[in-house]
XYZ file of C-alpha atoms in Angstrom:
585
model
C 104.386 61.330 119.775
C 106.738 60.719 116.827
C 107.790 63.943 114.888
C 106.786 63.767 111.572
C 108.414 65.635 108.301
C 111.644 64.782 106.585
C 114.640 66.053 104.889
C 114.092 68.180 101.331
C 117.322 67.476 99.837
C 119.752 69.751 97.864
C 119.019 68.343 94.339
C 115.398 68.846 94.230
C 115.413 71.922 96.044
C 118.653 73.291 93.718
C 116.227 71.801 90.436
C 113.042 73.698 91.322
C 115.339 76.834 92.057
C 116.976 76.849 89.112
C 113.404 76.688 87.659
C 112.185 79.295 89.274
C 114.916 81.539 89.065
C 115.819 80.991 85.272
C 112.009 81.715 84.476
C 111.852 85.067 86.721
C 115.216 86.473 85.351
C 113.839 85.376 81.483
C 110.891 87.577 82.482
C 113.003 90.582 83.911
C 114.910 90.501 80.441
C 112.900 90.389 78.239
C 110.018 92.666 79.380
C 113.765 94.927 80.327
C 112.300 97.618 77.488
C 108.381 97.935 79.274
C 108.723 97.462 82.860
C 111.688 98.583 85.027
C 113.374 96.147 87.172
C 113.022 98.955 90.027
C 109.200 99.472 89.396
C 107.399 99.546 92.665
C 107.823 102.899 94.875
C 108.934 101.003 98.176
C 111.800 99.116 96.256
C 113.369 102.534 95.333
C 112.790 103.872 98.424
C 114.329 100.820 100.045
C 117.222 101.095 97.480
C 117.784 104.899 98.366
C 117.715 104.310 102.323
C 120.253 101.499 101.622
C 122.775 103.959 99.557
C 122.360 106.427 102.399
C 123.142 103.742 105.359
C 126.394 102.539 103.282
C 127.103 106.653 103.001
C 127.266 107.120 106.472
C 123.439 107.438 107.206
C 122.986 106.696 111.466
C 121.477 103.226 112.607
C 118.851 105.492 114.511
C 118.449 107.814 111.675
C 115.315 106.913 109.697
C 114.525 110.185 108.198
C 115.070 110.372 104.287
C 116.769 114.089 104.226
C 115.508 114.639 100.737
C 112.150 113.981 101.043
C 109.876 116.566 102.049
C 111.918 119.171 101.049
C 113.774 121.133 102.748
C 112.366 119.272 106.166
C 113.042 116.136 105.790
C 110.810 113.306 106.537
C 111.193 110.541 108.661
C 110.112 106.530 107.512
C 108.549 103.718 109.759
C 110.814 101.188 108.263
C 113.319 98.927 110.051
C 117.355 98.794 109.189
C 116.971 94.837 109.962
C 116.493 94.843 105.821
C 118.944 97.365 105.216
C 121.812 95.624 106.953
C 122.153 92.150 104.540
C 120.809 94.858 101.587
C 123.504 96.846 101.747
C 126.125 94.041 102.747
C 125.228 92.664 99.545
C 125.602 95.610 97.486
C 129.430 96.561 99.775
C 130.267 92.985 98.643
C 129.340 93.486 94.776
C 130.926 97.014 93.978
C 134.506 95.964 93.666
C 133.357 93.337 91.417
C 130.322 94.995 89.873
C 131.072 98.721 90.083
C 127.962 100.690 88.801
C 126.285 97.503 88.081
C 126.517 96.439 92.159
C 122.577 97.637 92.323
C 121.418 95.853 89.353
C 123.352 92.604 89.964
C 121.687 93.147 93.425
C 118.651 93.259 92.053
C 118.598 89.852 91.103
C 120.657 88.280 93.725
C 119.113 89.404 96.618
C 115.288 88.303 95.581
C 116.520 84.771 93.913
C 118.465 83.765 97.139
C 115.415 84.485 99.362
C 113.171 82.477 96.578
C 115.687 79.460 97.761
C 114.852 79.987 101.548
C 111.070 80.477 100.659
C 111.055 76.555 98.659
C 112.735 75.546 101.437
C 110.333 76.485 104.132
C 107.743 75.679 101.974
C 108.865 72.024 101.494
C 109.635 71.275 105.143
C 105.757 72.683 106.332
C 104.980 70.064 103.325
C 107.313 67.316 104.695
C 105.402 67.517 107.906
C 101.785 67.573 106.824
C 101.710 65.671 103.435
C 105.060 63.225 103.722
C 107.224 63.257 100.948
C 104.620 62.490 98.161
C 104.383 66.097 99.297
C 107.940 67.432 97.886
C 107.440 68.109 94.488
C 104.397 70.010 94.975
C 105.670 72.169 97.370
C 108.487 73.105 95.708
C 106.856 73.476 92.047
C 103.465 75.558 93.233
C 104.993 78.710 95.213
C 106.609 79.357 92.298
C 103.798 79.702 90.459
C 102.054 81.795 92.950
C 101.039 85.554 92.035
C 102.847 86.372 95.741
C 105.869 84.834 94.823
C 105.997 86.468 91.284
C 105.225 89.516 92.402
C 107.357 89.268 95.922
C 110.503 87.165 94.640
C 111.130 88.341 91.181
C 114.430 90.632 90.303
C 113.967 94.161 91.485
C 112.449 93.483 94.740
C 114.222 95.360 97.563
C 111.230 95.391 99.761
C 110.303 94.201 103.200
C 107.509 91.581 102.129
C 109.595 88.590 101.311
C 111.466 88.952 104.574
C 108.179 89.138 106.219
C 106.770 85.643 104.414
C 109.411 83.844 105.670
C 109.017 84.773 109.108
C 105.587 83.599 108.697
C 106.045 80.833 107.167
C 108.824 79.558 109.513
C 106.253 80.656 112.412
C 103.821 78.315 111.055
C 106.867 75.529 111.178
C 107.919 76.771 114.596
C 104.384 76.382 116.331
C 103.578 73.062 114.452
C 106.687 71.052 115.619
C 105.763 72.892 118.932
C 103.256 69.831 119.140
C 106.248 67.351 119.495
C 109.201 69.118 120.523
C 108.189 72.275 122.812
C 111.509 74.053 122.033
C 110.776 74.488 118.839
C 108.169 77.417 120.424
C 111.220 79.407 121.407
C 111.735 79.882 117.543
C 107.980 80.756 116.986
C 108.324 83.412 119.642
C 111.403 85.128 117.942
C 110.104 84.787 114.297
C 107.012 86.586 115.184
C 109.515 89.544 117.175
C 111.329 89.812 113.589
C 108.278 89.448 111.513
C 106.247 92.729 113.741
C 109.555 94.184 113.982
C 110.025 94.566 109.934
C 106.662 95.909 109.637
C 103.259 95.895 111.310
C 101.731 94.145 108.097
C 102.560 90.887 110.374
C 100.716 91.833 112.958
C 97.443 89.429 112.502
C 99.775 86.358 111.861
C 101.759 87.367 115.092
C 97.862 87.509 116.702
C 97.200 84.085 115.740
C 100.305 82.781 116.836
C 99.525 84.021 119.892
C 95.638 82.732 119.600
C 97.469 78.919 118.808
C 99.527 78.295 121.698
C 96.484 79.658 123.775
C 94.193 77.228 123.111
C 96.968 74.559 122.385
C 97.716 75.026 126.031
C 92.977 75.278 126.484
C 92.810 71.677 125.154
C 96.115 70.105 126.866
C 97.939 70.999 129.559
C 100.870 69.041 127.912
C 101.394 72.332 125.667
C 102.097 74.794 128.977
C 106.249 74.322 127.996
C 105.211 75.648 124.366
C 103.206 78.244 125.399
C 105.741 79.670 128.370
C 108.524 79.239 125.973
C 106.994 81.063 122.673
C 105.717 84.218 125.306
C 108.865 84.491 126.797
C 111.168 84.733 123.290
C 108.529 86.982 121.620
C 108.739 89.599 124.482
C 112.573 89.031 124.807
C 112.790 89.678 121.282
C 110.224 92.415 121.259
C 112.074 94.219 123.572
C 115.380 93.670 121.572
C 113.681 94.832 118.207
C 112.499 97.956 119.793
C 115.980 98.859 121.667
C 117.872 98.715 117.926
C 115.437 99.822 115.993
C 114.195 103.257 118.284
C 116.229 105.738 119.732
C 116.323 105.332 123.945
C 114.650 108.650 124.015
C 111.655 107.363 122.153
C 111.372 104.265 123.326
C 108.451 105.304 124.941
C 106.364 107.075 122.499
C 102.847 105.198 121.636
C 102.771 104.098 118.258
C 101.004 101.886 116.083
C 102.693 102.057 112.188
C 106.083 100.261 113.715
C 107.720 98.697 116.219
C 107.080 100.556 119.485
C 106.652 100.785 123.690
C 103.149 99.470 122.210
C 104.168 96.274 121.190
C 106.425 95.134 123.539
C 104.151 95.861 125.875
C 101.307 93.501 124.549
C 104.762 90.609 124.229
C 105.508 91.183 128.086
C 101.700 91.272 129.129
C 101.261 87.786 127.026
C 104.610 86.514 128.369
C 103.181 86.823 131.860
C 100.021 85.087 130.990
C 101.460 82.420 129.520
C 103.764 82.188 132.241
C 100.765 82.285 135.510
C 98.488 80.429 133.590
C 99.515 77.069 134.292
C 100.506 77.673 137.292
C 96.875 78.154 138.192
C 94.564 74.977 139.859
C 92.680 74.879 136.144
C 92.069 71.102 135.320
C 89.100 71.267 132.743
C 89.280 73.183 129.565
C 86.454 75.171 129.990
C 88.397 77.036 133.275
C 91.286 77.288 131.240
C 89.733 78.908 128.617
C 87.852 81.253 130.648
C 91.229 82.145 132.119
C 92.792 82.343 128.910
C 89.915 84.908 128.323
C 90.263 86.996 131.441
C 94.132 87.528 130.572
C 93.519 88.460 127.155
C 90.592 90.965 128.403
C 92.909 91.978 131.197
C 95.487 92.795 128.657
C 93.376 94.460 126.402
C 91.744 97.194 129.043
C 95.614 97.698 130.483
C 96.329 98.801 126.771
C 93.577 101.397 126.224
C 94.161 102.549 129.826
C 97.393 103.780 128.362
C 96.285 105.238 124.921
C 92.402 105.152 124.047
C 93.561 106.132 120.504
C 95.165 102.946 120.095
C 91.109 101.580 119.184
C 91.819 103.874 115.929
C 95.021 102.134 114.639
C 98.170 102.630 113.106
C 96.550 105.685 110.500
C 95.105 107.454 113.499
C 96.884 110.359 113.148
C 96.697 110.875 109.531
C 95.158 113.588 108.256
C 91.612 112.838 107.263
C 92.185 114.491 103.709
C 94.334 112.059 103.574
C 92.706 108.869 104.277
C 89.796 109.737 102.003
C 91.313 110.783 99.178
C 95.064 109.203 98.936
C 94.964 106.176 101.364
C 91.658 104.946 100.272
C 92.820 104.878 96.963
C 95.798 102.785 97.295
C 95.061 99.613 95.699
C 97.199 97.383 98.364
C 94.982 98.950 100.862
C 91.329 98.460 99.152
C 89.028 95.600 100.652
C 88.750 92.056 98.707
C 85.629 93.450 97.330
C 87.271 96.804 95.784
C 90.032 94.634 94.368
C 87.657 91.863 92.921
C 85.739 94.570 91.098
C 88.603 96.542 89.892
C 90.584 93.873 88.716
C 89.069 89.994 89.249
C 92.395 88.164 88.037
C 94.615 89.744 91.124
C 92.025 88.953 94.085
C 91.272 85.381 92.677
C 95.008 84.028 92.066
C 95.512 84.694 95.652
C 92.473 83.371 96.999
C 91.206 80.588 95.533
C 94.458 79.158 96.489
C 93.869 79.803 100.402
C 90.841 78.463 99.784
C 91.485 75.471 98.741
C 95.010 75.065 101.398
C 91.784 75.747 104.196
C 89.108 73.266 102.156
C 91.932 70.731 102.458
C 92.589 71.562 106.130
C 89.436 71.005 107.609
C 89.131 68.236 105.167
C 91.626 66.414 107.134
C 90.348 67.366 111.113
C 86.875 65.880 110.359
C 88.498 62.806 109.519
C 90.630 63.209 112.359
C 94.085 63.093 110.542
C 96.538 64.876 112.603
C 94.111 67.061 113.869
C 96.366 69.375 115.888
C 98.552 70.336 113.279
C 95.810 70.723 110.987
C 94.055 73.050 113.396
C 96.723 75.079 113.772
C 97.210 75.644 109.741
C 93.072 76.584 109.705
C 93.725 79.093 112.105
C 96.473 80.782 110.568
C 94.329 80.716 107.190
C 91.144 81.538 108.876
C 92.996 85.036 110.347
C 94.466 85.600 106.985
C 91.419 85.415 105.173
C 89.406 87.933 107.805
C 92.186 90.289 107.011
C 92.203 89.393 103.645
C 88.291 90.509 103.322
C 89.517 94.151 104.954
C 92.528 94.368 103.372
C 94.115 92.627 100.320
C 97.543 93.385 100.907
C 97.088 90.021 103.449
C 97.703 87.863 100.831
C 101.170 88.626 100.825
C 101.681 87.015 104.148
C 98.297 84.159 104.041
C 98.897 82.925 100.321
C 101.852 81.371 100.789
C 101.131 79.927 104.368
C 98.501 78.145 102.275
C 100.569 76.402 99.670
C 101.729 73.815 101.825
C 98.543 72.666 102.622
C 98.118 72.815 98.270
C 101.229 70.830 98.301
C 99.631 67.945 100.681
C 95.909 67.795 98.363
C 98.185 67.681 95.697
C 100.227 64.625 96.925
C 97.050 62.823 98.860
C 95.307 62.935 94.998
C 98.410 61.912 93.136
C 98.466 58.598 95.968
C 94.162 58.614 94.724
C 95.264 58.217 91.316
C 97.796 55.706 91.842
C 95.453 53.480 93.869
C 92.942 53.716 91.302
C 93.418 54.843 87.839
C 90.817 56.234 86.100
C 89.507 59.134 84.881
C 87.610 60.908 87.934
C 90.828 60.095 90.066
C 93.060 61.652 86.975
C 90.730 64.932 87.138
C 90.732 65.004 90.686
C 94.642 65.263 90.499
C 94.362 67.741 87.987
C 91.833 69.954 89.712
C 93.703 70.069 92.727
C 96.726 71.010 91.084
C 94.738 73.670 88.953
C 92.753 75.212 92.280
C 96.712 75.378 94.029
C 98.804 77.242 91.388
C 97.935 81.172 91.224
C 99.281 81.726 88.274
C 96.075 78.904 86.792
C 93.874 80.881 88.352
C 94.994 83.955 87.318
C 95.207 82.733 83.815
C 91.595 81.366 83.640
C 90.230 84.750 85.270
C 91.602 86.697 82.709
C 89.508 84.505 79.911
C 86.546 84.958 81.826
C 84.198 87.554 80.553
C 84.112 89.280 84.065
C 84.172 93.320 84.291
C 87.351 94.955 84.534
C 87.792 98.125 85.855
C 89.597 100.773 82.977
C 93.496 100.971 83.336
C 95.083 104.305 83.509
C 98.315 104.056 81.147
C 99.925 101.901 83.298
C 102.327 101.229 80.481
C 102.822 105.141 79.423
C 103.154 104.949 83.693
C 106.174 102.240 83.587
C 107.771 104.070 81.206
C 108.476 107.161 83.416
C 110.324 104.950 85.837
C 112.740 103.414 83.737
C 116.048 104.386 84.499
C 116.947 106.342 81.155
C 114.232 108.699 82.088
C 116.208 110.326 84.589
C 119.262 110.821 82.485
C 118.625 114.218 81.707
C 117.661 115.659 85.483
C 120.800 113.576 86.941
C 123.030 115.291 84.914
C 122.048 119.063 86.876
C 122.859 120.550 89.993
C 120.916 119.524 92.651
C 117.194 121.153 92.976
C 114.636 120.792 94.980
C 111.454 119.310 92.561
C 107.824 119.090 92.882
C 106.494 116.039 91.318
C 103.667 113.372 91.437
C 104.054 111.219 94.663
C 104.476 108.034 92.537
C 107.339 109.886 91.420
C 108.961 110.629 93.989
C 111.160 107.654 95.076
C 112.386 107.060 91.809
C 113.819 110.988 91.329
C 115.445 109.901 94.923
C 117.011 107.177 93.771
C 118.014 107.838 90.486
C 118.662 111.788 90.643
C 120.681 114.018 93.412
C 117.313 115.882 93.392
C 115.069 116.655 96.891
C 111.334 115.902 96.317
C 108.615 116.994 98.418
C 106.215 113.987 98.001
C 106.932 109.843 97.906
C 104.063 107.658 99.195
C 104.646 107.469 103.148
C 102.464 108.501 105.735
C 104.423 109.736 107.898
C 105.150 112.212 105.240
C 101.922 113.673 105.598
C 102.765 117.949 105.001
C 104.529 116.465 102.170
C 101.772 114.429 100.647
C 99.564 117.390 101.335
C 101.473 119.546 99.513
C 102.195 118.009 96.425
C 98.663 116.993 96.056
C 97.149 121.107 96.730
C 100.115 121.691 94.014
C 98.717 119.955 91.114
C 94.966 120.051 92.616
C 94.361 123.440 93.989
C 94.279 127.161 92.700
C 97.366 127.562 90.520
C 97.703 130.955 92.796
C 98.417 128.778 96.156
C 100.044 125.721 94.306
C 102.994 128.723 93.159
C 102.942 129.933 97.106
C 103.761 126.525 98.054
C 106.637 126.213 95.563
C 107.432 129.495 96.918
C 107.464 128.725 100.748
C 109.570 124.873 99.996
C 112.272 127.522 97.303
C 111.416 124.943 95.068
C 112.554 125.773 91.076
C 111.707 122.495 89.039
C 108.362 120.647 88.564
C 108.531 117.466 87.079
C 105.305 114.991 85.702
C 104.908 112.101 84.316
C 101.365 112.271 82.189
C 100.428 108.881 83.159
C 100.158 109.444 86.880
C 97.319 109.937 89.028
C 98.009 113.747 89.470
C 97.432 114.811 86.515
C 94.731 112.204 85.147
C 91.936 113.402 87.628
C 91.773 110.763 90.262
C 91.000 113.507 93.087
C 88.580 116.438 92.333
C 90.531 119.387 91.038
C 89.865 122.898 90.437
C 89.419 124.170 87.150
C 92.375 126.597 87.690
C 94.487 124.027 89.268
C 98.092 122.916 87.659
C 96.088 119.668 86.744
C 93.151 121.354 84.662
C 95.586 123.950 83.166
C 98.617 121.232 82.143
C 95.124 119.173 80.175
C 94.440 122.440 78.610
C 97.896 123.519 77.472
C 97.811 126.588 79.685
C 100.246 126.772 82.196
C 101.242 129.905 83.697
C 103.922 131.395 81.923
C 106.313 131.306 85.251
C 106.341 127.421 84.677
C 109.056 127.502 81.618
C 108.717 124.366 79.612
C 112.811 122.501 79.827
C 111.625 119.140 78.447
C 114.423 117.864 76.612
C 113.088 116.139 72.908
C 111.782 112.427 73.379
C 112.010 112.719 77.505
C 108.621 111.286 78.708
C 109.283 113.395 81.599
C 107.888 116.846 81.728
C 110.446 118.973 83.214
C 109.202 122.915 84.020
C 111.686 125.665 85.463
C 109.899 127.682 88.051
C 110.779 131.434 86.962
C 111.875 133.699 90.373
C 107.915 136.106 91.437
């Protein structure tokens, strides 16, 4: 079979860049004064581990020393995102001085945005031809994932994490015609699990694809060997740098572990014996395709039952019911839909329509394989999607280059046959690809939305200047709202007990007793951490009620005005920071 795709070349990928990347930085400017270009908690916290690798922080060393105060707590993040992070920033601060972080800021996002297009167009290239180009350059950046995911500020894992998926959707597609292209499927999925477990179902149905490429032709047993044996080569290379030798053994779900490269070496075996087995028909190769998988499964569980509970298994229940089930990344597709209907639909209807088109095209039999394998990938991302809607980080944009081929089969409609149903047909396909439409005509709907709690009152106690006044003291330890608690990291010498990480969990415990309990055990707490400074932000969870309090709690007393007088009030005039000194028993 000839290999299909193309070329995207420099000048319409540099044009739609520049597009993109002029309209994102006009955004970060001028909403500078309402909205912090560090706003999300994992971007500071991804800052702050960077500043401590380029001071002299260990590869192996994961814990953030100032959190959890005075323990320390350690994070289930991976240095593979530190390492061109902080290379960037090294590079910048002769140049840039104190402004390395900002210009950062921008740089590091806006160069991934390129990579993203790129990918983008070539999965286009291959399934739509080059009517497809435009389309698939133009559309991602109008996608809520790519605003959200690409935009100045982000320092997170997330974008890294796309890419990987989109270039395993590449990978196992030109698998079909050129086998060795499953080598690179194999080690994108490795990086992609490696960065974070959040790519764990598009790893899955990577692994489901060459299956049951290998089920319905034999012809595929090259792709499948080669993709199982780079994943668990890789696999076992992202656990030795990322884990210490003397933990390489410890079972864990919530990153890279003994756990998962296990499941890469027990599928690299599989897809290794399998062909080697007398199995002519389908049928016995899928029933031996289901034996290995069931096989693999019960050799799993014989090592850890737990492992049925997943990566939150050993979170404290008080926890998961009353912090983890409120995080909004982590609510179902219904939760989000009925908080907030303009989020959940921009990133769906999208998918939708990339998995409408899909099976569109295997019914009429048009390059069925390929097609097959881009349902699949959407079909798993839109099961996770319905349990979680943090998925659509990773499934939106797998769909847009499936948008990007509707788009260019009902532009070739229209120029066929002019007329007015082929001219809305072009439209509507256009409208039903681009989040940001969606989003747009969601919000004019008269649908119920969910009350907001001050989120701008909120963004305003993360912008920079609002630390000014607590950077300028000798470092404390501080009790403040978890939400907090990154930011004071990065932009303070302060210790904090609480930031938003499970593996935090004493932390997260005690910060939310402190502003939720008894005032008498919240002070025993600051008592037993020798912490002297408690800082709020009014606008955060904490102290708006979102968990039940007591009515003597630091909560119910800070809505009444009657704080204990050992909490002294040191709020400097116009701070939107509340800033108490914690007088000695």
């Amino acid at each position: 079979m000839a290999s299909r795709g193309g070329r995207v070349g420099v000048w319409p990928l540099f044009v739609a860049w520049a597009l993109g990347a002029t309209a994102y930085i006009a955004k970060a400017i001028f909403t500078a004064s309402t909205t912090p270009l560090i706003l999300d908690t994992d971007d500071a916290m991804r800052l702050n581990e960077v500043h401590d690798f380029l001071a002299g922080q260990r590869w192996y060393d994961l814990v953030q020393h100032r959190l959890n105060t005075p323990y320390g707590a350690e994070l289930h993040w991976s240095r593979l995102v530190d390492v061109p992070e902080a290379a960037l920033i090294l590079f910048l601060r002769p140049f840039a001085g104190a402004m390395a972080d900002t210009v950062a800021a921008y740089t590091w996002p806006l160069a991934l945005l390129a990579m993203l297009l790129w990918l983008s167009a070539k999965l286009a290239l291959r399934l739509g031809r080059h009517e497809a180009l435009w389309a698939a350059l133009l559309l991602p950046i109008v996608s809520l994932i790519t605003i959200g995911e690409f935009a100045p500020g982000r320092f997170d894992h997330h974008s890294a994490q796309i890419l990987c998926s989109l270039a395993i959707l590449y990978c196992t597609i030109a698998a079909l015609e050129r086998p060795r292209f499953a080598l690179g499927a194999g080690i994108f999925a490795a990086v992609a699990l490696t960065i974070g477990i959040e790519g764990l179902p598009i790893v899955a149905a990577t692994v489901l694809v060459f299956g049951l490429m290998w089920v319905t032709d034999r012809q595929h047993a090259a792709a499948m060997r080669d993709f199982g044996l780079s994943f668990a080569v890789t696999m076992a290379l992202g656990l030795a740098q990322g884990v210490v030798p003397a933990h390489w053994f410890e079972l864990r779900l919530d990153a890279v572990s003994i756990v998962y490269v296990a499941v890469a070496i027990l599928c690299a075996l599989a897809f290794v014996i399998l062909p080697l087995l007398p199995l002519s028909k389908p049928t016995q190769r899928f029933a031996a395709a289901v034996a290995a998988a069931a096989i693999t499964g019960a050799l799993l569980l014989g090592l850890d039952p737990m492992l049925l509970k997943g990566p939150y298994a050993a979170l404290d229940p008080w926890l998961v019911q009353n912090w983890l089930a409120h995080v909004s990344e982590s609510q179902t597709f219904g939760q989000s839909l009925a908080e907030d209907p303009v989020y959940p639909l921009g990133v769906t209807v999208p998918v939708l329509a990339g998995l409408f088109y899909a099976g569109w095209n295997i019914v009429r039999k048009r390059d069925v394989a390929a097609w097959l394998i881009v349902a699949g990938f959407l079909v798993v991302g839109i099961a996770v999607m319905v349990i979680q809607i943090r998925a659509a980080r990773i499934v939106t944009p797998l769909a847009l280059p499936a948008c990007a081929a509707l788009v260019a089969t009902s532009w070739r409609r229209l120029l066929a046959r002019p007329g007015i149903v082929p001219a809305l047909g072009m439209v509507g396909s256009v409208v039903v690809s681009a989040g940001l439409a969606i989003a747009v005509f969601a919000a004019l709907l008269p649908l119920p939305v969910a009350a907001g709690n001050a989120a701008g009152a909120r963004k305003a106690c993360l912008q920079p200047a609002a630390f000014t006044r607590l950077a300028t003291l000798p470092r404390q330890r501080i009790m403040a709202p978890v939400d907090l608690g990154s930011h004071l990291l990065l932009f303070t010498p302060h210790s904090v007990v609480g930031a938003p990480y499970h593996r935090n969990q004493q932390g997260l415990l005690d910060t939310f007793h402190f502003f939720d309990g008894p005032i008498v055990e919240a002070r025993d707490i600051l008592t037993s951490r020798d912490i002297h400074l408690v800082v709020v932000c009014p606008a955060m969870a904490e102290l708006s009620g979102s968990i039940d309090r007591t009515p003597d709690s630091f909560a119910a007393l800070y809505a009444e005005k009657a704080l204990p007088d050992w909490l002294v009030d040191e709020t400097p005039p116009d701070s939107v920071l509340k800033i108490y000194a914690v007088k000695a028993p």
